[in-house]
Amino acid sequence: MKKILTSIILITAIQLSTTAQTLTGQAFLQQTVMGVQQGFGLRIQNQKGWGLGLVHQANMKSAAERAGEKYPFYGIEALVPLTKCGNMRFLFTPKAGLVNEQFFIIMPEVETEIKISDTFSAGITAGIRARQSATGIKVLIHL
Amino acid sequence: MIRLLLILLIAALFSCEPALEDPYENFIIPAGKHDNGWKMQSLQSKTLSFSAIFDQTAIYETQITENQHDINKLMGFSDCNSNHHENSARFGWRWLEDQLEIHAYAYVNGERKTKLIGAVELDKAYDYQLQLTNDHYVFYLEGYDPVSIERKAPCTRGLYYMLHPYFGGDEKAPHDILIQILTKY
């Protein structure tokens, strides 16, 4: 698993370094098995869609069963382009990082990015968190 | 058109009603197997909390009499970046003397440690909680006093992979065994 993750990050970094890059900020909401999480991040991406990013997300309110548990996640994401169709781009966006500053997790995710204007895009995500589906929406601002 | 599509997708995402189906996940250990396959999942907080229901399929008789004392596993996790035979904590269970016993079951630096917590009724949901403190694994079973086993934490940050139902011990499941589990977050 460690090797797969390292390979994805390395390939992405190599792809990223070969062409011009853009910086993109993102804010998102994700429905997970722990509850609705809000998050934000910063990603660097080339024109083909390859990229790397930093992500933070946490529950908007404490999980129902446990007071105070917000499952904060800090991690990195890799952006691997899958296909493009008009204004839409499909990406594989696995995330890896620490939850509660202690527990390492990997979240496989796919993202559909819809270009609204040169500055703004919207995104829809589908992923897996704790063996359950996690769906989300996001706003991307190309800086 | 794109905007309309976006609005519809956003509406669909947040208009979901609570699922009507049984929230419990069925773990079936097939006859002749130890488990029903490896499931990739990792612990995400210092407390693993779940409810579990055993039914009549938890009653079994081993081929070799002394294996009846072997402890099967319910649920738990490996400790920080460790293989579960080095450092881990799980709830264990066995059918012995006409009752379903629940045990605290852990490996600490490769040494196996077990303690009896209590017995549960069949077809009844019980709450289980396994807490990770700096120096102990603390096992809570609804209706019983907590039991703790000393922990030697191999690290402070890392992968704590989850461990799911497993039959054995030495022998494999004599018939299909159903365990219903609801993980709580």
CSV table of C-alpha atoms in Angstrom, one decimal:
chain,number,residue,atom,x,y,z
A,1,MET,CA,0.0,0.0,0.0
A,2,LYS,CA,2.8,2.3,1.0
A,3,LYS,CA,4.6,1.6,-2.4
A,4,ILE,CA,1.4,2.2,-4.4
A,5,LEU,CA,0.8,5.5,-2.6
A,6,THR,CA,4.5,6.6,-3.1
A,7,SER,CA,4.3,5.6,-6.8
A,8,ILE,CA,1.1,7.7,-7.3
A,9,ILE,CA,2.7,10.7,-5.6
A,10,LEU,CA,6.0,10.3,-7.6
A,11,ILE,CA,4.3,9.9,-11.0
A,12,THR,CA,2.1,12.9,-10.2
A,13,ALA,CA,5.0,15.0,-9.2
A,14,ILE,CA,7.0,14.1,-12.3
A,15,GLN,CA,3.9,14.8,-14.5
A,16,LEU,CA,3.4,18.1,-12.7
A,17,SER,CA,6.9,19.3,-13.1
A,18,THR,CA,6.9,19.0,-16.9
A,19,THR,CA,4.3,21.6,-17.8
A,20,ALA,CA,2.9,24.9,-16.5
A,21,GLN,CA,1.0,24.8,-13.3
A,22,THR,CA,-2.0,26.6,-11.7
A,23,LEU,CA,-2.8,27.0,-8.1
A,24,THR,CA,-6.3,26.2,-7.1
A,25,GLY,CA,-8.1,26.7,-3.8
A,26,GLN,CA,-11.0,24.5,-2.8
A,27,ALA,CA,-13.8,24.4,-0.3
A,28,PHE,CA,-16.0,21.3,0.1
A,29,LEU,CA,-18.6,19.4,2.0
A,30,GLN,CA,-18.5,15.6,2.3
A,31,GLN,CA,-21.1,13.2,3.6
A,32,THR,CA,-19.2,10.5,5.4
A,33,VAL,CA,-20.1,7.7,7.8
A,34,MET,CA,-18.9,10.0,10.6
A,35,GLY,CA,-21.2,12.8,9.5
A,36,VAL,CA,-21.0,15.8,7.3
A,37,GLN,CA,-17.5,17.1,7.1
A,38,GLN,CA,-16.4,20.5,5.8
A,39,GLY,CA,-13.0,21.0,4.3
A,40,PHE,CA,-10.6,23.2,2.4
A,41,GLY,CA,-7.4,22.7,0.5
A,42,LEU,CA,-4.9,24.0,-1.9
A,43,ARG,CA,-3.7,22.2,-5.0
A,44,ILE,CA,-1.2,22.7,-7.7
A,45,GLN,CA,-2.3,21.3,-11.0
A,46,ASN,CA,-1.0,21.3,-14.6
A,47,GLN,CA,-3.2,21.8,-17.7
A,48,LYS,CA,-3.6,18.0,-18.2
A,49,GLY,CA,-5.0,17.7,-14.7
A,50,TRP,CA,-2.1,16.1,-12.8
A,51,GLY,CA,-1.6,17.7,-9.5
A,52,LEU,CA,-0.8,17.5,-5.8
A,53,GLY,CA,-2.6,19.2,-2.9
A,54,LEU,CA,-2.9,19.7,0.8
A,55,VAL,CA,-6.3,19.0,2.4
A,56,HIS,CA,-8.0,19.5,5.8
A,57,GLN,CA,-11.5,18.4,6.7
A,58,ALA,CA,-13.4,17.8,9.9
A,59,ASN,CA,-17.0,17.3,11.1
A,60,MET,CA,-19.2,20.3,11.1
A,61,LYS,CA,-20.6,19.2,14.4
A,62,SER,CA,-19.5,16.3,16.7
A,63,ALA,CA,-20.5,12.8,15.6
A,64,ALA,CA,-23.9,11.8,17.0
A,65,GLU,CA,-22.5,9.0,19.2
A,66,ARG,CA,-19.5,10.8,20.7
A,67,ALA,CA,-19.4,14.3,22.1
A,68,GLY,CA,-16.3,16.2,20.9
A,69,GLU,CA,-15.3,13.8,18.1
A,70,LYS,CA,-14.9,15.8,14.9
A,71,TYR,CA,-12.5,13.4,13.2
A,72,PRO,CA,-10.1,16.2,11.9
A,73,PHE,CA,-8.1,15.0,8.9
A,74,TYR,CA,-4.9,16.6,7.6
A,75,GLY,CA,-3.3,15.1,4.6
A,76,ILE,CA,-2.3,15.2,1.0
A,77,GLU,CA,-4.1,14.4,-2.2
A,78,ALA,CA,-2.9,13.3,-5.6
A,79,LEU,CA,-4.7,14.3,-8.7
A,80,VAL,CA,-4.6,11.8,-11.6
A,81,PRO,CA,-6.6,12.7,-14.7
A,82,LEU,CA,-8.8,9.9,-16.0
A,83,THR,CA,-10.7,11.5,-18.9
A,84,LYS,CA,-12.1,14.8,-20.2
A,85,CYS,CA,-15.4,15.6,-21.8
A,86,GLY,CA,-16.2,19.2,-22.9
A,87,ASN,CA,-16.2,21.3,-19.7
A,88,MET,CA,-16.0,18.3,-17.5
A,89,ARG,CA,-12.9,16.5,-16.3
A,90,PHE,CA,-12.8,13.2,-14.3
A,91,LEU,CA,-10.0,12.7,-11.9
A,92,PHE,CA,-8.8,10.0,-9.5
A,93,THR,CA,-8.0,11.9,-6.3
A,94,PRO,CA,-6.8,9.6,-3.5
A,95,LYS,CA,-6.1,11.3,-0.1
A,96,ALA,CA,-3.7,10.1,2.6
A,97,GLY,CA,-3.1,11.6,6.0
A,98,LEU,CA,-3.8,11.6,9.7
A,99,VAL,CA,-7.1,11.6,11.5
A,100,ASN,CA,-7.1,12.9,15.1
A,101,GLU,CA,-3.4,13.6,14.6
A,102,GLN,CA,-2.6,10.0,15.1
A,103,PHE,CA,-4.4,7.6,12.8
A,104,PHE,CA,-3.1,7.1,9.3
A,105,ILE,CA,-5.8,6.6,6.7
A,106,ILE,CA,-6.2,6.4,2.9
A,107,MET,CA,-9.3,7.6,1.2
A,108,PRO,CA,-9.7,6.6,-2.5
A,109,GLU,CA,-11.8,9.1,-4.3
A,110,VAL,CA,-12.9,10.1,-7.8
A,111,GLU,CA,-13.9,13.7,-8.7
A,112,THR,CA,-15.9,15.2,-11.5
A,113,GLU,CA,-14.8,18.8,-12.1
A,114,ILE,CA,-17.1,21.0,-14.0
A,115,LYS,CA,-15.6,24.3,-15.4
A,116,ILE,CA,-18.0,27.2,-14.9
A,117,SER,CA,-15.7,30.0,-15.8
A,118,ASP,CA,-11.9,30.7,-16.1
A,119,THR,CA,-11.8,31.3,-12.3
A,120,PHE,CA,-14.5,28.9,-10.9
A,121,SER,CA,-15.2,25.2,-11.2
A,122,ALA,CA,-17.6,23.0,-9.3
A,123,GLY,CA,-16.8,19.4,-8.3
A,124,ILE,CA,-18.7,16.3,-7.3
A,125,THR,CA,-16.8,13.6,-5.4
A,126,ALA,CA,-17.4,10.0,-4.6
A,127,GLY,CA,-15.1,8.1,-2.3
A,128,ILE,CA,-14.7,5.5,0.4
A,129,ARG,CA,-14.2,6.3,4.1
A,130,ALA,CA,-14.1,3.6,6.7
A,131,ARG,CA,-15.4,1.1,4.1
A,132,GLN,CA,-18.5,3.2,3.5
A,133,SER,CA,-19.3,5.5,0.7
A,134,ALA,CA,-18.5,9.2,1.0
A,135,THR,CA,-20.0,11.7,-1.4
A,136,GLY,CA,-19.3,15.4,-1.6
A,137,ILE,CA,-19.5,18.7,-3.5
A,138,LYS,CA,-16.9,21.4,-3.9
A,139,VAL,CA,-16.1,24.8,-5.2
A,140,LEU,CA,-12.7,25.3,-6.9
A,141,ILE,CA,-11.1,28.7,-7.3
A,142,HIS,CA,-8.3,28.9,-9.8
A,143,LEU,CA,-5.9,31.5,-8.5
B,1,MET,CA,-27.4,23.1,-18.9
B,2,ILE,CA,-24.3,22.6,-16.7
B,3,ARG,CA,-25.8,24.8,-14.0
B,4,LEU,CA,-29.0,22.9,-14.0
B,5,LEU,CA,-27.1,19.6,-13.7
B,6,LEU,CA,-25.1,21.0,-10.8
B,7,ILE,CA,-28.3,22.2,-9.0
B,8,LEU,CA,-29.9,18.8,-9.4
B,9,LEU,CA,-26.8,16.9,-8.2
B,10,ILE,CA,-26.5,19.2,-5.1
B,11,ALA,CA,-30.1,18.7,-4.3
B,12,ALA,CA,-29.8,14.9,-4.7
B,13,LEU,CA,-26.8,14.8,-2.4
B,14,PHE,CA,-28.5,16.5,0.5
B,15,SER,CA,-32.0,15.2,0.1
B,16,CYS,CA,-31.2,11.7,1.2
B,17,GLU,CA,-33.5,10.3,3.8
B,18,PRO,CA,-32.2,7.9,6.5
B,19,ALA,CA,-31.8,4.4,5.1
B,20,LEU,CA,-34.7,2.0,6.0
B,21,GLU,CA,-32.6,-1.1,5.8
B,22,ASP,CA,-31.0,-2.8,8.8
B,23,PRO,CA,-28.0,-0.7,9.8
B,24,TYR,CA,-26.1,-3.8,11.1
B,25,GLU,CA,-23.5,-5.3,8.8
B,26,ASN,CA,-23.7,-9.1,8.5
B,27,PHE,CA,-20.4,-10.9,8.9
B,28,ILE,CA,-20.8,-14.5,7.9
B,29,ILE,CA,-17.9,-16.8,8.5
B,30,PRO,CA,-18.5,-19.7,6.1
B,31,ALA,CA,-18.3,-23.3,7.2
B,32,GLY,CA,-14.7,-24.5,6.8
B,33,LYS,CA,-13.2,-21.0,6.9
B,34,HIS,CA,-11.6,-18.8,9.6
B,35,ASP,CA,-13.1,-15.6,8.2
B,36,ASN,CA,-15.0,-14.1,5.3
B,37,GLY,CA,-12.1,-12.3,3.7
B,38,TRP,CA,-9.8,-9.4,4.6
B,39,LYS,CA,-11.4,-6.0,4.7
B,40,MET,CA,-9.3,-2.9,4.4
B,41,GLN,CA,-10.2,-0.4,7.1
B,42,SER,CA,-8.3,1.5,9.7
B,43,LEU,CA,-9.0,2.9,13.1
B,44,GLN,CA,-9.8,6.6,13.1
B,45,SER,CA,-10.1,7.5,16.8
B,46,LYS,CA,-8.9,6.3,20.2
B,47,THR,CA,-12.2,4.6,20.8
B,48,LEU,CA,-13.6,1.7,18.8
B,49,SER,CA,-17.3,1.5,19.5
B,50,PHE,CA,-19.8,-1.0,18.2
B,51,SER,CA,-22.9,-3.1,18.8
B,52,ALA,CA,-22.9,-6.8,18.0
B,53,ILE,CA,-25.5,-9.5,17.9
B,54,PHE,CA,-24.8,-13.2,18.0
B,55,ASP,CA,-27.5,-15.7,17.1
B,56,GLN,CA,-27.9,-19.5,17.3
B,57,THR,CA,-25.1,-20.0,14.8
B,58,ALA,CA,-22.6,-19.0,17.5
B,59,ILE,CA,-23.3,-22.4,19.2
B,60,TYR,CA,-20.7,-24.9,18.0
B,61,GLU,CA,-18.8,-28.0,19.1
B,62,THR,CA,-15.2,-28.4,18.1
B,63,GLN,CA,-13.8,-31.7,16.7
B,64,ILE,CA,-11.1,-31.8,19.3
B,65,THR,CA,-12.6,-31.2,22.8
B,66,GLU,CA,-9.8,-29.0,24.1
B,67,ASN,CA,-10.2,-26.6,21.1
B,68,GLN,CA,-13.5,-25.6,22.6
B,69,HIS,CA,-11.4,-23.4,24.9
B,70,ASP,CA,-9.9,-21.5,21.9
B,71,ILE,CA,-11.0,-17.9,21.7
B,72,ASN,CA,-12.5,-16.6,18.4
B,73,LYS,CA,-12.2,-13.0,17.5
B,74,LEU,CA,-14.9,-10.4,17.2
B,75,MET,CA,-13.5,-7.0,16.4
B,76,GLY,CA,-10.5,-4.8,17.2
B,77,PHE,CA,-7.4,-3.3,15.8
B,78,SER,CA,-3.7,-3.7,15.4
B,79,ASP,CA,-1.6,-1.2,17.3
B,80,CYS,CA,0.5,1.5,15.7
B,81,ASN,CA,2.3,0.1,12.6
B,82,SER,CA,2.4,-3.3,14.2
B,83,ASN,CA,1.4,-6.7,12.8
B,84,HIS,CA,-1.6,-7.9,14.9
B,85,HIS,CA,0.4,-10.9,16.3
B,86,GLU,CA,2.8,-8.4,17.8
B,87,ASN,CA,0.6,-5.6,19.2
B,88,SER,CA,-3.2,-5.6,18.9
B,89,ALA,CA,-6.4,-5.6,20.9
B,90,ARG,CA,-9.6,-7.4,20.1
B,91,PHE,CA,-12.8,-8.6,21.7
B,92,GLY,CA,-12.8,-12.4,21.7
B,93,TRP,CA,-15.6,-14.9,22.1
B,94,ARG,CA,-16.2,-18.6,22.5
B,95,TRP,CA,-19.1,-21.0,23.2
B,96,LEU,CA,-18.3,-22.8,26.4
B,97,GLU,CA,-20.4,-24.5,29.1
B,98,ASP,CA,-23.7,-23.5,27.4
B,99,GLN,CA,-22.9,-19.8,27.3
B,100,LEU,CA,-21.3,-17.3,25.0
B,101,GLU,CA,-18.2,-15.8,26.7
B,102,ILE,CA,-16.7,-12.5,25.8
B,103,HIS,CA,-13.0,-12.0,26.4
B,104,ALA,CA,-10.4,-9.2,26.2
B,105,TYR,CA,-7.8,-10.5,23.8
B,106,ALA,CA,-4.5,-8.7,23.1
B,107,TYR,CA,-1.0,-9.2,21.9
B,108,VAL,CA,1.6,-7.1,23.7
B,109,ASN,CA,5.1,-7.3,22.2
B,110,GLY,CA,4.2,-10.7,20.7
B,111,GLU,CA,2.8,-12.1,23.9
B,112,ARG,CA,-0.9,-13.1,24.0
B,113,LYS,CA,-2.9,-11.9,26.9
B,114,THR,CA,-6.6,-12.7,27.6
B,115,LYS,CA,-9.1,-11.9,30.3
B,116,LEU,CA,-12.7,-13.0,30.6
B,117,ILE,CA,-15.1,-10.1,30.6
B,118,GLY,CA,-18.5,-11.8,30.8
B,119,ALA,CA,-21.2,-13.7,28.9
B,120,VAL,CA,-23.8,-12.4,26.5
B,121,GLU,CA,-27.2,-13.7,25.5
B,122,LEU,CA,-27.9,-14.8,21.9
B,123,ASP,CA,-30.1,-12.6,19.6
B,124,LYS,CA,-29.6,-9.6,21.8
B,125,ALA,CA,-27.5,-6.5,20.9
B,126,TYR,CA,-24.8,-5.5,23.3
B,127,ASP,CA,-22.6,-2.4,23.2
B,128,TYR,CA,-18.8,-2.9,23.1
B,129,GLN,CA,-16.1,-0.3,23.4
B,130,LEU,CA,-12.3,-0.7,23.1
B,131,GLN,CA,-10.4,2.3,24.3
B,132,LEU,CA,-6.8,3.1,23.6
B,133,THR,CA,-5.0,4.9,26.4
B,134,ASN,CA,-1.3,5.7,26.6
B,135,ASP,CA,-0.5,2.5,28.5
B,136,HIS,CA,-3.6,0.3,28.4
B,137,TYR,CA,-6.3,-1.3,26.2
B,138,VAL,CA,-9.6,-0.8,28.1
B,139,PHE,CA,-12.4,-3.2,27.1
B,140,TYR,CA,-16.0,-2.2,27.9
B,141,LEU,CA,-18.9,-4.6,27.5
B,142,GLU,CA,-22.4,-3.5,28.3
B,143,GLY,CA,-23.5,-4.7,31.8
B,144,TYR,CA,-20.0,-5.6,33.0
B,145,ASP,CA,-17.1,-3.8,34.7
B,146,PRO,CA,-14.3,-2.7,32.3
B,147,VAL,CA,-11.3,-4.9,31.8
B,148,SER,CA,-7.9,-3.6,30.9
B,149,ILE,CA,-4.7,-5.0,29.5
B,150,GLU,CA,-1.4,-3.3,29.7
B,151,ARG,CA,-0.2,-1.8,26.3
B,152,LYS,CA,3.3,-1.2,25.1
B,153,ALA,CA,2.7,1.3,22.4
B,154,PRO,CA,5.2,0.8,19.5
B,155,CYS,CA,4.8,4.3,18.2
B,156,THR,CA,2.5,7.3,18.5
B,157,ARG,CA,1.3,8.0,14.9
B,158,GLY,CA,0.7,5.5,12.2
B,159,LEU,CA,-1.5,2.8,10.8
B,160,TYR,CA,-3.9,1.0,13.1
B,161,TYR,CA,-5.6,-1.5,10.8
B,162,MET,CA,-9.0,-3.0,11.9
B,163,LEU,CA,-9.5,-6.6,12.7
B,164,HIS,CA,-12.8,-8.3,11.9
B,165,PRO,CA,-14.6,-11.5,12.9
B,166,TYR,CA,-12.4,-14.6,12.8
B,167,PHE,CA,-13.2,-18.2,13.9
B,168,GLY,CA,-10.3,-20.0,15.7
B,169,GLY,CA,-8.1,-21.0,17.2
B,170,ASP,CA,-6.9,-24.1,15.5
B,171,GLU,CA,-10.1,-25.2,14.0
B,172,LYS,CA,-12.2,-23.6,11.2
B,173,ALA,CA,-15.9,-22.8,11.5
B,174,PRO,CA,-17.9,-26.0,11.7
B,175,HIS,CA,-20.9,-24.3,10.1
B,176,ASP,CA,-21.8,-20.8,8.8
B,177,ILE,CA,-21.6,-18.3,11.7
B,178,LEU,CA,-23.5,-15.0,11.5
B,179,ILE,CA,-22.4,-12.0,13.6
B,180,GLN,CA,-24.2,-8.7,13.1
B,181,ILE,CA,-22.1,-5.6,13.8
B,182,LEU,CA,-22.9,-1.9,13.9
B,183,THR,CA,-19.8,0.3,14.1
B,184,LYS,CA,-20.5,3.6,15.8
B,185,TYR,CA,-18.8,6.9,15.0
